[in-house]
PDB file of C-alpha atoms and ligand atoms in Angstrom:
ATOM      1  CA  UNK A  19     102.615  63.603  82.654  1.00 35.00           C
ATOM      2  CA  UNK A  20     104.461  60.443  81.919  1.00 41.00           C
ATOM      3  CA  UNK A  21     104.040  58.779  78.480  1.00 41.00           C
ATOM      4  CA  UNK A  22     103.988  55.274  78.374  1.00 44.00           C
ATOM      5  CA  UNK A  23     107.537  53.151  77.330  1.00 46.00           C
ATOM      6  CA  UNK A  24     106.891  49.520  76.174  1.00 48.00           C
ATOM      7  CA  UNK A  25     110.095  47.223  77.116  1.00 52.00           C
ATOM      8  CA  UNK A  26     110.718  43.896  75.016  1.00 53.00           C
ATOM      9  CA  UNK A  27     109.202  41.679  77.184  1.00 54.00           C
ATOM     10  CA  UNK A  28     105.330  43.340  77.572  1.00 55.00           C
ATOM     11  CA  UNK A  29     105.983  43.761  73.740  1.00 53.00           C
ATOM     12  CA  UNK A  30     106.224  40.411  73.392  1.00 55.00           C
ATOM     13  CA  UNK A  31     102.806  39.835  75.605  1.00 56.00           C
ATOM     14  CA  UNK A  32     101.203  42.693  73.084  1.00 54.00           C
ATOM     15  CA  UNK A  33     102.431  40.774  70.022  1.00 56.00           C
ATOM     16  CA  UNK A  34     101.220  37.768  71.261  1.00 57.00           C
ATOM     17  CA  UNK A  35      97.680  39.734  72.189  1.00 56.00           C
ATOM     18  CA  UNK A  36      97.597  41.461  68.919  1.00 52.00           C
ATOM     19  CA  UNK A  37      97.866  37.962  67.220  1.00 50.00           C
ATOM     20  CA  UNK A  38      95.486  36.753  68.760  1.00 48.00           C
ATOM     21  CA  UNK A  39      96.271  34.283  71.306  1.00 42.00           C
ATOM     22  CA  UNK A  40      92.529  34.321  72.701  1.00 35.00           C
ATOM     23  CA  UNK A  41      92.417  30.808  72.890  1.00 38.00           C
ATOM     24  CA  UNK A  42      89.389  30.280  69.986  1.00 36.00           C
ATOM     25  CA  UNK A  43      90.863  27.316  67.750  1.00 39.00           C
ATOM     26  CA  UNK A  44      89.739  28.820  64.206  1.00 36.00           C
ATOM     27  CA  UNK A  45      91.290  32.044  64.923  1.00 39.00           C
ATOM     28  CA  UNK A  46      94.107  30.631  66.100  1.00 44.00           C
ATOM     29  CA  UNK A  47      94.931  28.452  63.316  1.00 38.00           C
ATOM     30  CA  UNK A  48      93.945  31.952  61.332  1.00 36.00           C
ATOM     31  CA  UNK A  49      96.637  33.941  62.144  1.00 46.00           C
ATOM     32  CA  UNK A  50      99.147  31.515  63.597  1.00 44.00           C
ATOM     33  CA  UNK A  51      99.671  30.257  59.801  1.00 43.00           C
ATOM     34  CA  UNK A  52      99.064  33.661  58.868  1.00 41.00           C
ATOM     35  CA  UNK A  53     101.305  36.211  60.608  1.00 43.00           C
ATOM     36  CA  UNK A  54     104.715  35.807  62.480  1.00 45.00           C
ATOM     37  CA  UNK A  55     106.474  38.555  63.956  1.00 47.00           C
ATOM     38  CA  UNK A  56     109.255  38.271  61.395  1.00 49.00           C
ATOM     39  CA  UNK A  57     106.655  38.297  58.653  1.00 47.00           C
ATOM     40  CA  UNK A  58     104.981  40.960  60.752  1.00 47.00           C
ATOM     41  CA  UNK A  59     108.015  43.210  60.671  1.00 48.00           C
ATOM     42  CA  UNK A  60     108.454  42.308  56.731  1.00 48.00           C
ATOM     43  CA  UNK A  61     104.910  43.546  56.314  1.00 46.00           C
ATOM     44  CA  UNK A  62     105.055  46.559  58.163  1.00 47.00           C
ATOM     45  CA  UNK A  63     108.419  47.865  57.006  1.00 48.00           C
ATOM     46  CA  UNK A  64     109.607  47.918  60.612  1.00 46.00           C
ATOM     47  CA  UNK A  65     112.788  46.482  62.016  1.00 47.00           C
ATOM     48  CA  UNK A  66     112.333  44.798  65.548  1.00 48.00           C
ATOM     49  CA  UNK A  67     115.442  45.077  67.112  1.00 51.00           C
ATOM     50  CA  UNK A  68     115.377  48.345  69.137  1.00 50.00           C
ATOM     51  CA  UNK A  69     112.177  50.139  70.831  1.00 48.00           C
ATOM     52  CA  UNK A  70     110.866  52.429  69.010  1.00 52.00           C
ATOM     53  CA  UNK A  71     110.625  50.215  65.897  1.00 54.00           C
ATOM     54  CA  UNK A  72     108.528  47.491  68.464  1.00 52.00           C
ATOM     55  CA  UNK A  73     106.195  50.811  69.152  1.00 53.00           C
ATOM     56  CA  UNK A  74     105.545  51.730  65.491  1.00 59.00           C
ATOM     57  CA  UNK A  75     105.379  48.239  64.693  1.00 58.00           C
ATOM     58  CA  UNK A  76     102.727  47.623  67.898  1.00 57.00           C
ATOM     59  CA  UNK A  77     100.879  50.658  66.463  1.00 59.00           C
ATOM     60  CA  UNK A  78     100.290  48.915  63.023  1.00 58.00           C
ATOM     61  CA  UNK A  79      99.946  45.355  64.395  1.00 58.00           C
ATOM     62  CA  UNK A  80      97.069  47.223  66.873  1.00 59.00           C
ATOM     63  CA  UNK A  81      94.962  49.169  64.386  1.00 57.00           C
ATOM     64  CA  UNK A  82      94.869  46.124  62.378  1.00 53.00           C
ATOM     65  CA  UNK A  83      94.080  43.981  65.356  1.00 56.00           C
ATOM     66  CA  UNK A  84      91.067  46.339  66.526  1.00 57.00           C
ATOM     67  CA  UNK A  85      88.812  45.119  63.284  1.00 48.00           C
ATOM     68  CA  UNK A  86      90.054  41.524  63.567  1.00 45.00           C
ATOM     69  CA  UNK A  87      89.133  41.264  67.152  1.00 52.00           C
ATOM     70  CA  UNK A  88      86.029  42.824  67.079  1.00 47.00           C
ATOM     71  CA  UNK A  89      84.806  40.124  64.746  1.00 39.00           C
ATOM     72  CA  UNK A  90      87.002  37.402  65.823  1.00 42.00           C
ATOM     73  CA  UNK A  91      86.044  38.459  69.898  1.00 50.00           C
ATOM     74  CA  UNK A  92      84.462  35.435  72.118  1.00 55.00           C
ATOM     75  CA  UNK A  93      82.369  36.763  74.251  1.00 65.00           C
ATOM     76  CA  UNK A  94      82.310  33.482  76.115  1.00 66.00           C
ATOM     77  CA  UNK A  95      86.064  33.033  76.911  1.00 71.00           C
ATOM     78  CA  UNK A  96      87.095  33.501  80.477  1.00 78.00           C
ATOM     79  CA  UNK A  97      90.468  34.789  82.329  1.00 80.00           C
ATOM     80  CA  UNK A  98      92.485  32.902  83.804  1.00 81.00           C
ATOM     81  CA  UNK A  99      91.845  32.713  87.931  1.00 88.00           C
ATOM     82  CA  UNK A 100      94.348  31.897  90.162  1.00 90.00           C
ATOM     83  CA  UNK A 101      94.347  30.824  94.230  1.00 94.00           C
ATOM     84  CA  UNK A 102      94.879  33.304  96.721  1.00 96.00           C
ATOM     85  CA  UNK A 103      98.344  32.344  97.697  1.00 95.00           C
ATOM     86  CA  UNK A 104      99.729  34.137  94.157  1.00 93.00           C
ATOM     87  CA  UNK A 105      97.882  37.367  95.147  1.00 96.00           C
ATOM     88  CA  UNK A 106     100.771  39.538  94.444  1.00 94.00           C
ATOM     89  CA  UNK A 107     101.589  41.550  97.191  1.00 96.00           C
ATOM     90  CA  UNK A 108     101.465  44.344  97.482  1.00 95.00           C
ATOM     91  CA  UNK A 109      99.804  45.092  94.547  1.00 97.00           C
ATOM     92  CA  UNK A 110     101.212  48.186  92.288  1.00 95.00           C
ATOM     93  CA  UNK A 111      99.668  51.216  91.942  1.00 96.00           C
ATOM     94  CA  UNK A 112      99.828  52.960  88.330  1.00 96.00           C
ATOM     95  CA  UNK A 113      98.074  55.944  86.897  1.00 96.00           C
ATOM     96  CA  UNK A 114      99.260  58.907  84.752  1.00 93.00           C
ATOM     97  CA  UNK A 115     100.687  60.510  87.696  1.00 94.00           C
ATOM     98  CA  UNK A 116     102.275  59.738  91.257  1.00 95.00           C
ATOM     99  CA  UNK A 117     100.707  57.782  93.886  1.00 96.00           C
ATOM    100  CA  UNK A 118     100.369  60.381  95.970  1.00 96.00           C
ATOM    101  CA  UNK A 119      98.233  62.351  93.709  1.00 96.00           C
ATOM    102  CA  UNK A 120      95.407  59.630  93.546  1.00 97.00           C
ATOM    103  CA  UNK A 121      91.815  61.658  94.066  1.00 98.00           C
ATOM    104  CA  UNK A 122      90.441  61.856  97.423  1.00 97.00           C
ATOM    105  CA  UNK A 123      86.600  61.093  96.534  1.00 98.00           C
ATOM    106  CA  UNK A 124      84.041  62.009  99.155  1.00 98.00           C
ATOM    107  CA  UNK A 125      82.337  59.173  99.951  1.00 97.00           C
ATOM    108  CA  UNK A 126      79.100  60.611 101.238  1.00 97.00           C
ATOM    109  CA  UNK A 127      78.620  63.826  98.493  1.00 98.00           C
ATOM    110  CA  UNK A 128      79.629  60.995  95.739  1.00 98.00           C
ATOM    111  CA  UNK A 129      77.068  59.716  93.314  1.00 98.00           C
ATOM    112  CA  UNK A 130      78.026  57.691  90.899  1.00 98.00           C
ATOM    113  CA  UNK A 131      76.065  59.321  87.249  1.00 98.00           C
ATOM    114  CA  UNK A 132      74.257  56.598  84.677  1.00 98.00           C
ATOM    115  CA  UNK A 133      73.255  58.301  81.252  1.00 98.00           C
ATOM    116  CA  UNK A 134      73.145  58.275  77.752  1.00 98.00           C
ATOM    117  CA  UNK A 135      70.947  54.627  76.291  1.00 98.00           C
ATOM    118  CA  UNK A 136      69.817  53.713  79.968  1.00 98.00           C
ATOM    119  CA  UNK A 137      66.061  53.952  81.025  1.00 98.00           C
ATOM    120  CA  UNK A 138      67.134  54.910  84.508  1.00 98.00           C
ATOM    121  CA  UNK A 139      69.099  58.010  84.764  1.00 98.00           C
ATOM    122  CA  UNK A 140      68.896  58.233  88.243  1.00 96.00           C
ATOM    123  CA  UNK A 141      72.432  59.193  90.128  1.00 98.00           C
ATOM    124  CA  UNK A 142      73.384  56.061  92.534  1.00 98.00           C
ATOM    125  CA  UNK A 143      75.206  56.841  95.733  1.00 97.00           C
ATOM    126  CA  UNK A 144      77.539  54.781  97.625  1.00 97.00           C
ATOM    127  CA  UNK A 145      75.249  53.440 100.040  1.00 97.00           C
ATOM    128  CA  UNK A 146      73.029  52.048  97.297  1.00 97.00           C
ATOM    129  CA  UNK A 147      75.851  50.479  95.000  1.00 97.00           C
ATOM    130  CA  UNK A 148      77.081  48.468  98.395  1.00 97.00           C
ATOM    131  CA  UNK A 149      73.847  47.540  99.123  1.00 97.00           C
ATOM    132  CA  UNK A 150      74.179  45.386  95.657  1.00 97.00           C
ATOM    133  CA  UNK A 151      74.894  41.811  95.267  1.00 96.00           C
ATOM    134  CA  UNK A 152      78.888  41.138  96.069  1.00 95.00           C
ATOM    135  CA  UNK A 153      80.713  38.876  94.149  1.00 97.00           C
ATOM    136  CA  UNK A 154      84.570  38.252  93.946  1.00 97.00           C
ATOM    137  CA  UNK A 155      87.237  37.358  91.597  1.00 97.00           C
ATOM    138  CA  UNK A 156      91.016  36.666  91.539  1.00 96.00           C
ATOM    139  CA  UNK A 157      92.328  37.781  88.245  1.00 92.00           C
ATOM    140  CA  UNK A 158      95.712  38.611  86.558  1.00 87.00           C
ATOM    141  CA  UNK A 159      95.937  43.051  85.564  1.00 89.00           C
ATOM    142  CA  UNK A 160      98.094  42.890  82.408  1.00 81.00           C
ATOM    143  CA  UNK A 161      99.922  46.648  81.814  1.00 79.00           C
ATOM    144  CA  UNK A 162     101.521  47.722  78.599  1.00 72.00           C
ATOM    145  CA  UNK A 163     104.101  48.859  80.632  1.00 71.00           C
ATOM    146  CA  UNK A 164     105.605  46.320  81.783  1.00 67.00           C
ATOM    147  CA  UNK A 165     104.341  44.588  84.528  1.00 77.00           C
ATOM    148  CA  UNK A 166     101.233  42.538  85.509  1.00 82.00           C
ATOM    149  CA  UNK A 167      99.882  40.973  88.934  1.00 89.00           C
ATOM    150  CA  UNK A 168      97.315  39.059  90.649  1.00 92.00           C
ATOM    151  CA  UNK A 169      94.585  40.858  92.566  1.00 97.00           C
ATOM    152  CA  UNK A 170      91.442  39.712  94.294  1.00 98.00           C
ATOM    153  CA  UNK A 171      88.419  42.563  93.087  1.00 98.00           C
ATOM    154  CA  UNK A 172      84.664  42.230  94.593  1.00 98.00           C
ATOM    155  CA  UNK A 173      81.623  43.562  93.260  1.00 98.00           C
ATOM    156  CA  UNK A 174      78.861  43.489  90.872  1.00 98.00           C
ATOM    157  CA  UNK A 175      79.339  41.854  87.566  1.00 98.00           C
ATOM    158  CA  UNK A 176      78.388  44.770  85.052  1.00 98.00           C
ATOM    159  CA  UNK A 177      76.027  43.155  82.697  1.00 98.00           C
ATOM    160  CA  UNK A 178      73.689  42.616  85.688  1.00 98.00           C
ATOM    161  CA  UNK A 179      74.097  46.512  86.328  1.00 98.00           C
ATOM    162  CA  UNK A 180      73.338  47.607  82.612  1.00 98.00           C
ATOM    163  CA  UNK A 181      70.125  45.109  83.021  1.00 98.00           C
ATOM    164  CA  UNK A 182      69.184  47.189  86.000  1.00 98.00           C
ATOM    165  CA  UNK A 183      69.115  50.557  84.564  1.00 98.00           C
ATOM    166  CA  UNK A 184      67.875  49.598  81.774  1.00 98.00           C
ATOM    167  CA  UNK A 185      70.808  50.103  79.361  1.00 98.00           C
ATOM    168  CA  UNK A 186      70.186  49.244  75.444  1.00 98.00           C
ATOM    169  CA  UNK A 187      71.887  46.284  75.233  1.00 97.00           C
ATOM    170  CA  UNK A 188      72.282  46.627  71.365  1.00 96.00           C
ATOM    171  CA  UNK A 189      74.264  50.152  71.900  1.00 96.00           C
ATOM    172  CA  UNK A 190      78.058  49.569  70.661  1.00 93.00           C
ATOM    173  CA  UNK A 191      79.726  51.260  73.598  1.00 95.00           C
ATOM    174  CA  UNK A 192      79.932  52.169  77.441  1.00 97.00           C
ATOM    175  CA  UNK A 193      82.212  54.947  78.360  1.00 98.00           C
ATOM    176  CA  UNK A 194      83.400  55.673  81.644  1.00 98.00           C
ATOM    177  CA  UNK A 195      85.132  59.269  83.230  1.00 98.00           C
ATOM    178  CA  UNK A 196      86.882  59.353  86.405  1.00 98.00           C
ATOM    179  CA  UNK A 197      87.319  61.867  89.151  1.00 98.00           C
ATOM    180  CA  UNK A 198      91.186  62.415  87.690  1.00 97.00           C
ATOM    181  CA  UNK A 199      89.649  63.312  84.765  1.00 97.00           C
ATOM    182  CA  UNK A 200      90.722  59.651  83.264  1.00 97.00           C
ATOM    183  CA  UNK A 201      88.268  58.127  80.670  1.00 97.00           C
ATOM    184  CA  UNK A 202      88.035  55.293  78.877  1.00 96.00           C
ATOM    185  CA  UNK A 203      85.240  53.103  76.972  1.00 96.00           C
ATOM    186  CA  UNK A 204      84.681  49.126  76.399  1.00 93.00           C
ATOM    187  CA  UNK A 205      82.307  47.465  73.839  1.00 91.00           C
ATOM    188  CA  UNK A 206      79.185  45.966  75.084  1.00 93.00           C
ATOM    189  CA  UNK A 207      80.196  42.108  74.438  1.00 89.00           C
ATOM    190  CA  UNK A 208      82.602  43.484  77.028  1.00 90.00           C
ATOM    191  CA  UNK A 209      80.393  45.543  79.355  1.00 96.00           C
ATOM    192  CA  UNK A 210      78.229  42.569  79.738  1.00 94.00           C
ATOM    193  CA  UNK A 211      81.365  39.496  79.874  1.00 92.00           C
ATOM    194  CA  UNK A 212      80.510  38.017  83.273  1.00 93.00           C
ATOM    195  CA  UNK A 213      84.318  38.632  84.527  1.00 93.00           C
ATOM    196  CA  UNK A 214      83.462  42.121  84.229  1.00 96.00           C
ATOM    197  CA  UNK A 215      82.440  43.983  87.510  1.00 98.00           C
ATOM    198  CA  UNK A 216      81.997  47.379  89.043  1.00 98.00           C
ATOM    199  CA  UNK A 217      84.177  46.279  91.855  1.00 98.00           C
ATOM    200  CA  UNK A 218      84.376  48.536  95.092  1.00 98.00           C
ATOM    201  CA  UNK A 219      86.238  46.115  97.135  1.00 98.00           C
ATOM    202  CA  UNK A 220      90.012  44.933  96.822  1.00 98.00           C
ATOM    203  CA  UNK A 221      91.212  41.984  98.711  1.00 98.00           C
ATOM    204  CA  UNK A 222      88.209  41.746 100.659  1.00 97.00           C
ATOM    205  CA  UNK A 223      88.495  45.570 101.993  1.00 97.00           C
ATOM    206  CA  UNK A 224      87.115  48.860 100.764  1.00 97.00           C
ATOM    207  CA  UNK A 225      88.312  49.745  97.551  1.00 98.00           C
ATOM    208  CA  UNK A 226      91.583  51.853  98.418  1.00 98.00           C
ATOM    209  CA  UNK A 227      92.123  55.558  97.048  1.00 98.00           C
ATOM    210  CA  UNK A 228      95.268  54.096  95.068  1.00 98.00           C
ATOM    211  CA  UNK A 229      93.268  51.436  93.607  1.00 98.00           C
ATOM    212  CA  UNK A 230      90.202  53.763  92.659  1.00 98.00           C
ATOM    213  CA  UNK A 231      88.167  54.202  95.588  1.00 98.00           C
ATOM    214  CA  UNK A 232      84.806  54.219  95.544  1.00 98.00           C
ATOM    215  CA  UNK A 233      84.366  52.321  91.953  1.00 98.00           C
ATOM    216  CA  UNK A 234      86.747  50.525  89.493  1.00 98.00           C
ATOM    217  CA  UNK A 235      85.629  48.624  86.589  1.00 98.00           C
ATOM    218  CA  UNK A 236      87.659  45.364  86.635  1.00 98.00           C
ATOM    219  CA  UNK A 237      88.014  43.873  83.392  1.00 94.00           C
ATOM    220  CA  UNK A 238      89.866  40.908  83.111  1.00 89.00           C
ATOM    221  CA  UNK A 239      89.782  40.196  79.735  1.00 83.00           C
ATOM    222  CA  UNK A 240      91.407  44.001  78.733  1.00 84.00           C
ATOM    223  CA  UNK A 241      94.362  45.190  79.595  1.00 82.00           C
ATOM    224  CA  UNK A 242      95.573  47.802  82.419  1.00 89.00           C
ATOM    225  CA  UNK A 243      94.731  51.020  81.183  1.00 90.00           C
ATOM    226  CA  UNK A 244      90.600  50.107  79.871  1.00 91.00           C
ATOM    227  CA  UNK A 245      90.149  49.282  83.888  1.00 97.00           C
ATOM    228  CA  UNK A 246      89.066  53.085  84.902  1.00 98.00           C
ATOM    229  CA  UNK A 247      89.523  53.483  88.690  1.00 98.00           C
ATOM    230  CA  UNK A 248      87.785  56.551  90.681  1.00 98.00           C
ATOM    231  CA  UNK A 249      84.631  56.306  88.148  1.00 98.00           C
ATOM    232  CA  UNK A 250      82.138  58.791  88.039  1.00 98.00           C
ATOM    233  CA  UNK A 251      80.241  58.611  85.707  1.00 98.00           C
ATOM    234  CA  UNK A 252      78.931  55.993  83.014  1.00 98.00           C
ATOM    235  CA  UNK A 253      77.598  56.189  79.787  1.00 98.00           C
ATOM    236  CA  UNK A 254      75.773  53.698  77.194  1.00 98.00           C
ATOM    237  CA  UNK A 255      76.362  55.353  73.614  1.00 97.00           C
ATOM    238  CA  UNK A 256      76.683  54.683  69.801  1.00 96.00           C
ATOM    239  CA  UNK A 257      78.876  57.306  69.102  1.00 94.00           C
ATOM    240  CA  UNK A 258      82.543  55.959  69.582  1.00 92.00           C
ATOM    241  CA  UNK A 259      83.641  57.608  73.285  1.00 93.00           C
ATOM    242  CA  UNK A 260      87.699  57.042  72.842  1.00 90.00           C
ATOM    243  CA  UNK A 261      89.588  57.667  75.921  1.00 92.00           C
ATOM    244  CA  UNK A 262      92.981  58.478  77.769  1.00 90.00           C
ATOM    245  CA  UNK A 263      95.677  56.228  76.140  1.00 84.00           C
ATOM    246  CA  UNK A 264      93.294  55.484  73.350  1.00 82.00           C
ATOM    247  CA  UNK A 265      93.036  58.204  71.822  1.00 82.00           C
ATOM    248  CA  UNK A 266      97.278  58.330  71.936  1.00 77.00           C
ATOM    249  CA  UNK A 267      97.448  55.546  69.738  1.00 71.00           C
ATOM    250  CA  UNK A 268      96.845  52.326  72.026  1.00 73.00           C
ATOM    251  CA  UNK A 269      94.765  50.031  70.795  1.00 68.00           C
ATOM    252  CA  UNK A 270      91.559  50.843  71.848  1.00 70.00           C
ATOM    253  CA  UNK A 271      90.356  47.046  71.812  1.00 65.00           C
ATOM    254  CA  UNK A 272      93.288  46.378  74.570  1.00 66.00           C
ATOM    255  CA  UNK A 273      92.432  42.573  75.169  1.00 61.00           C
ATOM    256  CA  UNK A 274      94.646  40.477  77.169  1.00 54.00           C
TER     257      UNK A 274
HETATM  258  N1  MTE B  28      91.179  56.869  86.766  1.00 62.17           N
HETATM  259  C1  MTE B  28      92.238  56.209  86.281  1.00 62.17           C
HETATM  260  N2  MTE B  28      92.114  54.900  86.002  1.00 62.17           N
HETATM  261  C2  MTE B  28      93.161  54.207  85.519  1.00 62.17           C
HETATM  262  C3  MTE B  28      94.423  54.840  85.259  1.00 62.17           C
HETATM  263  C4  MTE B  28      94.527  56.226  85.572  1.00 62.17           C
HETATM  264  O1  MTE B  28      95.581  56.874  85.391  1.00 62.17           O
HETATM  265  N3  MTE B  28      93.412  56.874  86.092  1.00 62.17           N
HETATM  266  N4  MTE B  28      95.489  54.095  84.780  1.00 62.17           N
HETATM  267  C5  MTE B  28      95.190  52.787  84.162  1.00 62.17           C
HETATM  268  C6  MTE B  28      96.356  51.933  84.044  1.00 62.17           C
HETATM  269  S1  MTE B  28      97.427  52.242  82.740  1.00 62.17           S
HETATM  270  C7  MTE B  28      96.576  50.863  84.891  1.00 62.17           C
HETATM  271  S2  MTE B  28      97.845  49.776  84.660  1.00 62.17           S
HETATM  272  C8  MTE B  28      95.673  50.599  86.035  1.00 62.17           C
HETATM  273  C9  MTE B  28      96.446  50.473  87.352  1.00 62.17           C
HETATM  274  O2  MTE B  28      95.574  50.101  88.388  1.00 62.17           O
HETATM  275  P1  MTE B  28      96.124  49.834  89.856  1.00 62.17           P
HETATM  276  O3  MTE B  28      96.656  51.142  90.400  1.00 62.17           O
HETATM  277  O4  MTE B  28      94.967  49.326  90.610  1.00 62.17           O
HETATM  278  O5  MTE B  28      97.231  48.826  89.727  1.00 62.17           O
HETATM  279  O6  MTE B  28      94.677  51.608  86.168  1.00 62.17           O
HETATM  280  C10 MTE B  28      94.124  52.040  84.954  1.00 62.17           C
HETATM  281  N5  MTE B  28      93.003  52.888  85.262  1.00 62.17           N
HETATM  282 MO1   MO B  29      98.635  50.320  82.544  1.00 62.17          MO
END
């Protein structure tokens, strides 16, 4: 298992994301005044001139960035989209293991699993989530470590999903769980952002096995790690759901 390294540089995009750089004036002007990263490391009792110190400080800045986003969070606000001609390419592949271990998932035997606050529980298959309306996006994937690149996704934005199945709209969370035994979990300003989709296509194709064939969510408003790939199964819930990097310290808000 690797464990995740954070170089100067994508520290530098965290700080940046764990001040709040979302782009809403009031917060903005909030913590701009507020917080520097030289004040930050005063604060925190953390020098940040070698690695680990920009880790433990991240760790602080994050945990107290998870209550001030939640609050300070615009559902509205939209990623960035770019023209095809800065699709990076070819796109990188990244999980908690080697390429070449990405999960072979059976198309025809897979069914994708909706439960928890949902009216319909019923189990959808792949034929029946292609059959759904298709839309696409170009969007920038932002990963803690250390890289980030343009990729075109295509598929259902998620809110109209949840609407579908009848998922309480008031419940705090969705989690999801992947074939690689992955999971992670969004909040539902998130679930239903329309940037967000259950994508099952990448650059116009079917979604490849290193990109999380059948179903990824795509979520271009978090960063790397709270886009599952290969998921299986979905869950609306009140009860806080965690998840892979999460619950090893990243923030679990993970905007970007
Ligand atoms: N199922 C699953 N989803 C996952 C991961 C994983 O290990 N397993 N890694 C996450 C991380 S850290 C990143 S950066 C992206 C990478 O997606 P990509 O391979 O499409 O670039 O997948 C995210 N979703
Ligand atoms: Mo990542």
């Amino acid at each position: 298992m690797k464990t995740k390294r954070i170089d100067p540089q994508t520290a530098d995009l965290i700080v940046k994301d764990a001040l709040g750089e979302l782009h809403i004036p009031a917060r903005r002007a909030f913590l701009r005044g507020a917080v520097t990263l030289g004040g930050l490391s005063m604060l925190t009792g953390c020098s940040i001139s070698d690695e680990p110190s920009i880790e433990s400080l991240l760790m602080k800045v994050s945990r107290f960035n998870d209550k001030v986003q939640a609050w300070l969070f615009d559902p509205e606000r939209l990623a960035p989209t770019y023209p095809a001609s800065m699709i990076t390419r070819p796109f990188p592949f990244n999980a908690f293991y080697g390429e070449n271990k990405a999960p072979i998932v059976d198309a025809e035997s897979y069914r994708l699993e909706v439960s928890g606050k949902v009216a319909d529980k019923h189990a959808w298959s792949l034929a029946e989530l292609l059959a759904l309306p298709h839309t696409e996006q170009i969007t920038r994937h932002i990963c803690v470590e250390g890289w980030s690149a343009i990729g075109r996704w295509g598929g259902l934005p998620f809110g109209d999903f949840l609407r579908m199945v009848g998922a309480d709209l008031s419940a705090k969370y969705v989690g999801f769980k992947c074939a690689d035994g992955y999971h992670t979990s969004i909040d539902m300003p998130t679930a239903l952002h329309p940037q967000t989709l259950m994508a099952l296509s990448y650059d116009g194709e079917t979604l490849p096995v290193r990109y999380g064939f059948p179903l990824k969510l795509r979520i271009p408003t978090k960063l790397g790690y709270k886009n599952p790939k290969h998921v299986q199964a979905i869950f609306v819930t009140n009860s806080y759901p965690g998840g892979y990097w999460e619950d090893q310290g990243y923030n679990w808000f993970g905007g970007s």
